[in-house]
Coordinates of C-alpha atoms and ligand atoms in Angstrom, one line a residue:
M924 CA 0.0 0.0 0.0
T925 CA 1.6 3.3 -1.0
A926 CA 0.7 7.1 -0.7
T927 CA -0.3 7.1 -4.3
D928 CA -3.3 4.8 -3.5
L929 CA -4.8 7.9 -1.8
D930 CA -3.6 10.4 -4.5
T931 CA -6.8 10.9 -6.4
T932 CA -7.5 14.6 -6.0
A933 CA -3.9 15.7 -6.1
D934 CA -3.6 19.5 -6.3
D935 CA -0.5 20.7 -4.7
D936 CA -1.6 24.2 -4.0
Y937 CA -4.6 23.1 -2.1
D938 CA -4.2 23.0 1.7
P939 CA -7.2 21.3 3.1
F940 CA -6.8 22.7 6.6
D941 CA -6.8 26.3 5.3
A942 CA -9.8 25.6 3.0
F943 CA -11.6 23.8 5.8
N944 CA -11.0 26.5 8.2
R945 CA -11.8 29.4 5.7
K946 CA -15.1 27.9 4.7
H947 CA -16.0 27.0 8.2
G948 CA -16.2 30.8 8.9
A949 CA -12.8 32.1 10.0
G950 CA -13.2 35.8 10.5
V951 CA -17.0 35.3 11.2
V952 CA -18.0 35.3 14.8
E953 CA -21.3 33.4 15.2
N954 CA -22.7 33.2 18.7
P955 CA -26.1 31.6 18.7
Y956 CA -26.4 31.4 22.5
P957 CA -28.1 34.6 23.2
D958 CA -31.0 33.7 20.8
F959 CA -31.4 30.3 22.4
V960 CA -32.5 32.0 25.7
A961 CA -35.7 33.2 24.2
M962 CA -36.2 30.0 22.3
R963 CA -36.1 27.9 25.4
R964 CA -38.4 30.4 27.3
D965 CA -41.1 30.8 24.5
T966 CA -40.8 27.8 22.3
P967 CA -39.3 24.5 23.7
V968 CA -40.5 22.9 20.5
A969 CA -40.9 25.3 17.5
E970 CA -41.6 24.9 13.8
L971 CA -39.0 26.7 11.7
D972 CA -40.2 29.2 9.2
L973 CA -38.0 28.3 6.2
R974 CA -39.6 31.0 4.0
E975 CA -38.3 33.6 6.5
M976 CA -35.0 31.9 7.3
F977 CA -33.8 31.0 3.8
G978 CA -36.2 33.0 1.7
L979 CA -37.6 29.9 0.2
A980 CA -40.5 30.3 -2.3
D981 CA -43.7 28.1 -2.0
D982 CA -42.5 25.6 -4.6
E983 CA -39.2 25.3 -2.9
M984 CA -40.6 24.4 0.5
P985 CA -40.0 20.8 1.8
E986 CA -43.1 18.6 2.0
N987 CA -42.8 18.1 5.7
A988 CA -42.4 20.5 8.5
V989 CA -38.9 21.2 10.2
W990 CA -38.9 21.6 14.0
T991 CA -36.3 22.7 16.5
V992 CA -36.2 21.3 20.0
N993 CA -34.6 23.5 22.4
T994 CA -34.8 22.6 26.2
F995 CA -32.9 19.9 28.0
D996 CA -36.1 18.0 28.8
T997 CA -37.5 18.0 25.2
V998 CA -34.0 17.1 23.8
Q999 CA -33.6 14.2 26.1
A1000 CA -37.2 13.0 25.5
V1001 CA -36.6 12.8 21.7
L1002 CA -33.1 11.1 22.0
R1003 CA -34.3 8.5 24.6
D1004 CA -37.2 7.4 22.3
G1005 CA -35.6 5.6 19.4
E1006 CA -38.9 4.0 18.4
A1007 CA -40.8 7.3 18.0
F1008 CA -37.8 9.2 16.6
S1009 CA -35.8 7.7 13.8
S1010 CA -32.2 8.4 12.6
K1011 CA -32.9 7.4 9.0
G1012 CA -32.9 11.0 7.8
Y1013 CA -29.2 11.0 7.9
E1014 CA -29.2 8.7 4.9
E1015 CA -30.0 11.6 2.7
V1016 CA -27.6 14.0 4.3
M1017 CA -24.6 11.9 4.9
G1018 CA -25.2 8.5 3.3
A1019 CA -23.7 9.5 0.0
V1020 CA -20.3 10.3 1.6
F1021 CA -20.0 8.0 4.6
G1022 CA -22.0 5.0 3.3
H1023 CA -24.6 3.3 5.3
S1024 CA -23.2 4.0 8.7
I1025 CA -24.3 3.3 12.3
L1026 CA -25.6 6.9 12.6
E1027 CA -28.5 6.4 10.2
M1028 CA -29.6 2.9 11.5
D1029 CA -32.8 2.3 13.6
E1030 CA -33.4 -0.8 15.8
P1031 CA -33.0 -3.8 15.5
E1032 CA -30.3 -3.2 12.8
H1033 CA -28.5 -0.6 14.9
H1034 CA -28.3 -2.9 17.9
T1035 CA -26.5 -5.7 16.1
Y1036 CA -24.1 -3.3 14.3
R1037 CA -23.3 -1.5 17.4
G1038 CA -22.6 -4.8 19.3
L1039 CA -20.1 -5.6 16.6
I1040 CA -18.4 -2.4 16.5
Q1041 CA -18.1 -2.1 20.3
Q1042 CA -15.9 -5.2 20.4
A1043 CA -13.1 -2.9 19.1
F1044 CA -13.6 -0.4 22.0
T1045 CA -12.7 -2.5 25.0
R1046 CA -11.0 -1.3 28.1
K1047 CA -7.8 -3.2 27.2
A1048 CA -7.8 -1.6 23.7
M1049 CA -8.3 1.9 25.3
E1050 CA -5.3 1.3 27.6
R1051 CA -3.1 0.1 24.7
W1052 CA -4.3 3.0 22.6
E1053 CA -3.5 5.5 25.4
R1054 CA 0.1 4.2 25.9
D1055 CA 1.1 3.4 22.3
V1056 CA -0.9 5.7 20.2
I1057 CA -2.4 8.8 21.9
E1058 CA 0.6 9.8 24.2
P1059 CA 3.2 9.5 21.5
A1060 CA 1.0 11.3 18.8
V1061 CA 0.3 14.3 21.2
H1062 CA 4.0 14.5 22.3
S1063 CA 5.4 14.3 18.9
L1064 CA 3.2 17.2 17.7
I1065 CA 4.3 19.3 20.7
D1066 CA 8.0 18.4 20.0
E1067 CA 7.5 20.3 16.6
F1068 CA 6.8 23.7 18.2
V1069 CA 7.8 23.5 21.9
D1070 CA 11.2 25.3 21.3
E1071 CA 9.5 28.2 19.4
G1072 CA 7.8 29.7 22.5
R1073 CA 4.6 30.2 20.5
A1074 CA 2.1 28.2 18.4
D1075 CA -1.3 28.1 17.0
L1076 CA -2.7 25.4 19.2
V1077 CA -5.4 24.5 16.7
K1078 CA -3.3 24.2 13.5
D1079 CA -0.3 22.7 15.4
L1080 CA -2.0 20.4 17.9
T1081 CA -5.7 20.0 18.3
F1082 CA -6.6 19.7 14.7
P1083 CA -3.9 17.2 13.6
F1084 CA -3.9 15.0 16.8
P1085 CA -7.2 13.0 16.5
F1086 CA -6.4 12.2 12.8
E1087 CA -2.9 11.0 13.8
V1088 CA -4.6 8.9 16.5
I1089 CA -6.9 7.2 14.0
A1090 CA -4.2 6.6 11.5
D1091 CA -2.3 4.8 14.3
Q1092 CA -5.3 3.0 15.6
L1093 CA -5.6 1.6 12.0
C1094 CA -1.9 0.9 11.8
L1095 CA -1.6 2.8 8.5
P1096 CA 1.9 2.8 6.8
E1097 CA 3.8 5.9 7.8
D1098 CA 4.2 7.1 4.2
D1099 CA 0.4 7.1 3.7
K1100 CA -0.3 9.5 6.6
P1101 CA -0.1 12.9 4.8
R1102 CA -2.5 11.7 2.0
F1103 CA -4.7 10.1 4.6
H1104 CA -5.0 13.4 6.6
R1105 CA -5.8 15.2 3.4
M1106 CA -8.5 12.7 2.4
A1107 CA -9.9 12.8 6.0
T1108 CA -10.1 16.6 5.9
E1109 CA -11.7 16.7 2.5
L1110 CA -14.3 14.0 3.6
I1111 CA -15.2 16.1 6.7
S1112 CA -15.6 19.2 4.5
V1113 CA -18.9 17.5 3.2
N1114 CA -21.1 20.6 3.9
I1115 CA -18.6 23.0 2.1
D1116 CA -17.3 21.1 -1.0
M1117 CA -19.5 18.0 -1.8
E1118 CA -17.5 17.2 -4.9
R1119 CA -14.2 16.9 -3.0
A1120 CA -15.9 15.0 -0.2
L1121 CA -17.3 12.5 -2.7
G1122 CA -13.8 12.2 -4.3
A1123 CA -12.3 11.6 -0.9
S1124 CA -15.0 9.1 0.1
A1125 CA -14.2 7.0 -3.1
A1126 CA -10.5 7.2 -2.6
L1127 CA -10.8 6.1 1.0
Y1128 CA -13.1 3.3 -0.2
E1129 CA -10.4 2.0 -2.5
Y1130 CA -7.7 2.4 0.1
F1131 CA -9.5 0.7 3.0
S1132 CA -10.7 -2.2 0.8
K1133 CA -7.0 -3.2 0.1
I1134 CA -6.1 -2.9 3.7
I1135 CA -9.1 -4.9 4.9
A1136 CA -8.2 -7.6 2.5
E1137 CA -4.7 -7.7 3.8
R1138 CA -5.7 -7.7 7.4
R1139 CA -8.3 -10.4 6.8
K1140 CA -5.4 -12.6 5.6
A1141 CA -3.0 -11.6 8.3
P1142 CA -4.8 -10.1 11.3
D1143 CA -3.0 -8.1 14.0
Q1144 CA -4.1 -6.0 17.0
D1145 CA -5.2 -2.9 15.0
L1146 CA -8.8 -1.6 14.8
I1147 CA -9.3 -2.8 11.2
S1148 CA -8.2 -6.4 12.1
V1149 CA -10.5 -6.3 15.2
L1150 CA -13.5 -5.1 13.2
A1151 CA -12.8 -7.7 10.5
R1152 CA -12.8 -10.5 13.1
A1153 CA -15.7 -9.2 15.2
E1154 CA -18.7 -11.6 15.5
L1155 CA -22.1 -11.6 17.1
D1156 CA -24.7 -14.4 16.9
G1157 CA -22.9 -15.7 13.8
Q1158 CA -22.9 -12.4 12.0
Q1159 CA -19.8 -10.5 10.9
L1160 CA -19.3 -7.1 9.5
T1161 CA -19.0 -6.8 5.6
D1162 CA -16.2 -4.7 4.0
D1163 CA -18.8 -2.1 3.1
E1164 CA -19.9 -1.9 6.8
I1165 CA -16.4 -1.6 8.0
I1166 CA -15.5 1.1 5.5
A1167 CA -18.8 3.0 6.4
F1168 CA -17.6 2.9 10.1
L1169 CA -14.0 4.0 9.2
R1170 CA -15.2 7.0 7.2
L1171 CA -17.7 8.0 9.9
L1172 CA -14.9 7.8 12.5
L1173 CA -13.1 10.7 10.7
S1174 CA -16.1 12.9 11.4
A1175 CA -17.7 11.4 14.5
G1176 CA -14.4 10.6 16.1
A1177 CA -11.8 13.1 14.9
E1178 CA -13.6 16.2 14.1
T1179 CA -15.6 16.2 17.3
T1180 CA -12.5 15.7 19.5
Y1181 CA -10.4 18.3 17.7
R1182 CA -13.2 20.9 18.2
S1183 CA -14.0 19.9 21.9
S1184 CA -10.3 20.0 22.9
S1185 CA -10.0 23.4 21.1
N1186 CA -13.0 24.8 22.9
L1187 CA -11.8 23.6 26.2
L1188 CA -8.4 25.3 25.6
Y1189 CA -10.3 28.4 24.5
G1190 CA -12.3 28.5 27.8
L1191 CA -9.2 28.0 29.8
L1192 CA -7.0 30.5 27.9
T1193 CA -9.8 33.2 28.2
H1194 CA -10.2 32.4 31.9
P1195 CA -6.6 32.4 33.1
D1196 CA -7.5 31.9 36.8
Q1197 CA -9.2 28.6 35.9
L1198 CA -6.3 27.6 33.7
E1199 CA -4.0 28.1 36.6
A1200 CA -6.3 26.2 38.9
V1201 CA -6.3 23.1 36.6
R1202 CA -2.5 23.4 36.1
D1203 CA -2.0 23.4 40.0
D1204 CA -4.5 20.7 40.7
R1205 CA -5.0 18.1 38.0
S1206 CA -7.8 16.4 39.9
L1207 CA -9.8 19.4 38.4
L1208 CA -9.2 18.3 34.9
P1209 CA -12.2 15.8 34.5
Q1210 CA -14.6 18.6 35.6
A1211 CA -13.0 21.1 33.4
I1212 CA -13.4 18.6 30.4
E1213 CA -17.1 18.2 31.3
E1214 CA -17.7 22.0 31.7
G1215 CA -15.9 22.6 28.2
L1216 CA -18.3 20.0 26.6
R1217 CA -21.3 21.5 28.3
W1218 CA -20.5 25.2 27.6
E1219 CA -19.4 24.8 24.0
P1220 CA -20.3 21.4 22.6
P1221 CA -18.4 20.7 19.4
L1222 CA -21.6 19.5 17.6
L1223 CA -24.4 22.0 18.2
T1224 CA -27.3 20.2 16.5
I1225 CA -28.2 16.6 15.5
M1226 CA -31.3 15.3 13.6
R1227 CA -34.2 13.0 14.1
S1228 CA -37.5 12.3 12.4
P1229 CA -40.9 11.1 13.9
T1230 CA -42.0 7.7 12.8
R1231 CA -45.6 8.5 13.7
T1232 CA -47.7 11.4 15.0
V1233 CA -46.3 12.4 18.3
Q1234 CA -47.0 15.2 20.9
L1235 CA -43.9 16.9 22.1
A1236 CA -44.4 19.8 24.6
D1237 CA -47.3 21.8 23.1
K1238 CA -46.8 20.8 19.5
E1239 CA -48.0 17.8 17.4
L1240 CA -45.3 16.5 15.0
Q1241 CA -46.1 14.2 12.0
A1242 CA -44.3 11.2 10.6
G1243 CA -41.5 12.3 8.2
D1244 CA -41.0 15.8 9.7
T1245 CA -37.5 16.8 10.4
I1246 CA -36.4 17.6 14.0
V1247 CA -33.3 19.7 14.5
I1248 CA -32.1 18.7 18.1
N1249 CA -30.5 21.7 19.7
I1250 CA -27.8 20.2 22.0
G1251 CA -26.2 23.5 22.4
S1252 CA -29.4 25.1 23.8
A1253 CA -30.1 22.1 26.0
N1254 CA -26.7 22.4 27.6
H1255 CA -27.4 26.1 28.5
D1256 CA -30.8 25.3 30.0
E1257 CA -31.2 27.7 32.9
S1258 CA -33.5 25.2 34.7
R1259 CA -30.3 23.0 35.2
W1260 CA -27.4 25.4 35.3
E1261 CA -27.1 28.9 36.9
N1262 CA -25.4 31.5 34.6
A1263 CA -25.4 28.8 32.0
D1264 CA -23.6 30.9 29.3
E1265 CA -20.5 31.3 31.7
F1266 CA -17.6 28.9 31.5
D1267 CA -17.1 27.8 35.1
I1268 CA -15.2 24.7 35.9
F1269 CA -16.3 25.0 39.6
R1270 CA -20.0 24.8 39.0
P1271 CA -21.8 21.8 40.5
Q1272 CA -21.3 18.9 38.1
I1273 CA -24.6 17.5 36.6
P1274 CA -24.8 15.6 33.4
H1275 CA -24.8 17.5 30.1
I1276 CA -26.0 16.1 26.8
A1277 CA -23.0 16.9 24.4
F1278 CA -22.5 13.1 23.7
A1279 CA -26.4 12.7 23.1
S1280 CA -28.5 10.2 24.9
G1281 CA -30.4 7.0 24.2
V1282 CA -29.3 4.2 21.9
H1283 CA -27.1 6.4 19.6
M1284 CA -25.4 7.9 22.6
C1285 CA -21.8 8.5 21.5
L1286 CA -19.8 5.2 21.2
G1287 CA -16.5 7.1 21.6
I1288 CA -17.3 8.7 24.9
H1289 CA -14.5 7.1 26.9
L1290 CA -12.1 7.5 24.1
A1291 CA -12.9 11.2 23.6
R1292 CA -12.5 12.0 27.4
M1293 CA -9.2 10.0 27.5
E1294 CA -7.8 11.7 24.4
T1295 CA -8.8 15.2 25.9
T1296 CA -7.1 14.2 29.2
V1297 CA -3.9 13.2 27.4
V1298 CA -3.7 16.4 25.4
M1299 CA -4.5 18.7 28.2
N1300 CA -2.0 17.1 30.5
A1301 CA 0.7 17.3 27.9
V1302 CA -0.1 21.0 27.2
L1303 CA -0.1 21.8 31.0
D1304 CA 3.1 19.8 31.5
R1305 CA 5.1 21.1 28.6
L1306 CA 4.0 24.6 27.9
P1307 CA 4.7 26.7 31.1
E1308 CA 3.1 30.1 31.5
L1309 CA 0.8 29.3 28.6
R1310 CA -1.2 32.4 27.6
L1311 CA -3.0 33.9 24.6
D1312 CA -0.6 35.7 22.3
P1313 CA -1.1 39.5 23.1
D1314 CA 0.1 40.4 19.6
A1315 CA -2.2 38.2 17.6
E1316 CA -5.9 38.7 16.8
A1317 CA -8.1 37.7 19.8
P1318 CA -9.4 34.1 19.2
Y1319 CA -13.2 33.3 19.1
I1320 CA -15.4 30.4 18.7
T1321 CA -17.6 30.2 15.6
G1322 CA -20.0 27.9 13.7
M1323 CA -23.7 27.1 13.7
V1324 CA -23.5 23.3 13.5
F1325 CA -20.0 22.4 14.4
R1326 CA -18.3 24.9 16.8
A1327 CA -14.6 25.6 17.4
P1328 CA -12.1 28.4 17.2
P1329 CA -10.4 28.6 13.8
A1330 CA -7.1 29.5 15.6
L1331 CA -5.7 29.7 19.1
P1332 CA -2.4 31.7 19.0
V1333 CA -0.5 31.3 22.2
V1334 CA 3.0 32.1 23.7
F1335 CA 4.6 30.2 26.5
G1336 CA 7.8 29.7 28.5
Ligands
HEM2314 C1 -15.8 15.2 22.4 C2 -15.9 14.4 21.5 C3 -17.3 13.8 20.9 C4 -18.5 14.3 21.0 C5 -18.9 15.7 21.6 C6 -19.3 13.4 20.4 C7 -20.7 13.4 20.2 C8 -21.5 12.5 19.6 C9 -22.9 12.7 19.4 C10 -23.8 14.0 19.9 C11 -23.4 11.5 18.9 C12 -24.8 11.2 18.5 C13 -25.2 11.5 17.1 C14 -26.7 11.2 16.8 O1 -27.3 10.4 17.4 O2 -27.2 11.8 15.9 C15 -22.3 10.6 18.7 C16 -22.3 9.4 18.1 C17 -21.2 8.7 17.9 N1 -19.9 8.9 18.2 FE1 -19.2 10.6 19.1 N2 -18.6 12.3 19.9 C18 -17.2 12.5 20.3 C19 -16.1 11.7 20.1 C20 -16.2 10.5 19.4 C21 -15.0 9.5 19.3 C22 -13.7 9.9 19.7 C23 -15.5 8.6 18.6 C24 -14.7 7.3 18.2 C25 -15.0 6.1 18.3 C26 -17.0 8.6 18.4 C27 -17.8 7.8 17.7 C28 -19.2 7.9 17.7 C29 -19.9 7.0 16.9 C30 -19.5 5.7 16.2 C31 -21.3 7.4 17.1 C32 -22.5 6.7 16.6 C33 -23.2 5.9 17.7 C34 -24.5 5.3 17.2 O3 -25.1 5.8 16.3 O4 -24.9 4.4 17.9 N3 -17.4 10.0 18.9 N4 -21.1 11.3 19.2

């Protein structure tokens, strides 16, 4: 397997990180949280007026209504009822790029598939990944800039590290990694450049097919070998199912983790007293991680669709309608958190909903927490006197579906 196997959209002037960042709104500060306050108070469940929002004409309107669900209780009620609220709507949105992935499956198909995939995410695998994959990946990225005294923590650390981790979990050959990163970034750019995303999806299909064939012949400890071997009630994963999962991993696993660790670093860097508190007392790190996820979840909204007529708060929703589940708003619900828009690692810890809830609750929850712990400990250990670069543009978090800072310029030492 060589780098050229992934070289399908070669275009040397194209930097996928820059393109990704530019198109994801660098320079545009979007803060939806103030609007969510009134939405929670007045309309826990609301029908969106697409005519007004997007200027759609009558003949452009979708057949079914589009709703938004905004309070913690209504969000939780939808996510916990997988029978009344289907995930199949993702087929249309993401199916073309990821393939038929776990995200768009309902029961009982979802249950079987999840049971097979979960076999790769055991406690033992997590311990091995932490030691052999995640620690080395994080430290080698920090090695690159630690002597400079300054860095952009997004471009230099939080963006590349989850992709490095996945490449190593899959045991990809070293030479393939640059191309793999590029394909991964193009794949997750699905909502900004569909053509490139589809090209990357096809290239990854070819690439993964060859690797799966090799690993089926000579299995090892890596994630692909484990998925190829997984068995439940006599059922095994097909190549297409493994590939759909691997492609999803780049979005569900890497993009979310890069964004959540960036958001946590932003929260701490803009609240230096809290940064110092965590640096001095690492037992505060778990609650800092949860507060980062509550305050600025990397994924603001997810989708469901009613399977029948359902009553939700004061509204009646019909089968086939679309529901935009507002995780960000649920995580700022004032009935659960005081001064919910504030970043405060010392607030009483109660569960947030950044990882969703119910049967589709994030499968990578422990991995995500562990990766963030490793990256934060490495930053705190190796970058003394870490602070925002006073000479650079002040950072900001932006995005209306995925949220993160486009850059985090810092100085240290
Ligand atoms: C902080 C980081 C992460 C956040 C905030 C997050 C969030 C979420 C959310 C909200 C969902 C539910 C989506 C839906 O039902 O529509 C989800 C599902 C999922 N996540 Fe994560 N995730 C993170 C990290 C990861 C990681 C590291 C992995 C790697 C294995 C991962 C794998 C998955 C998978 C496979 C699903 C689909 C589960 C299913 O449909 O049963 N996630 N995640």
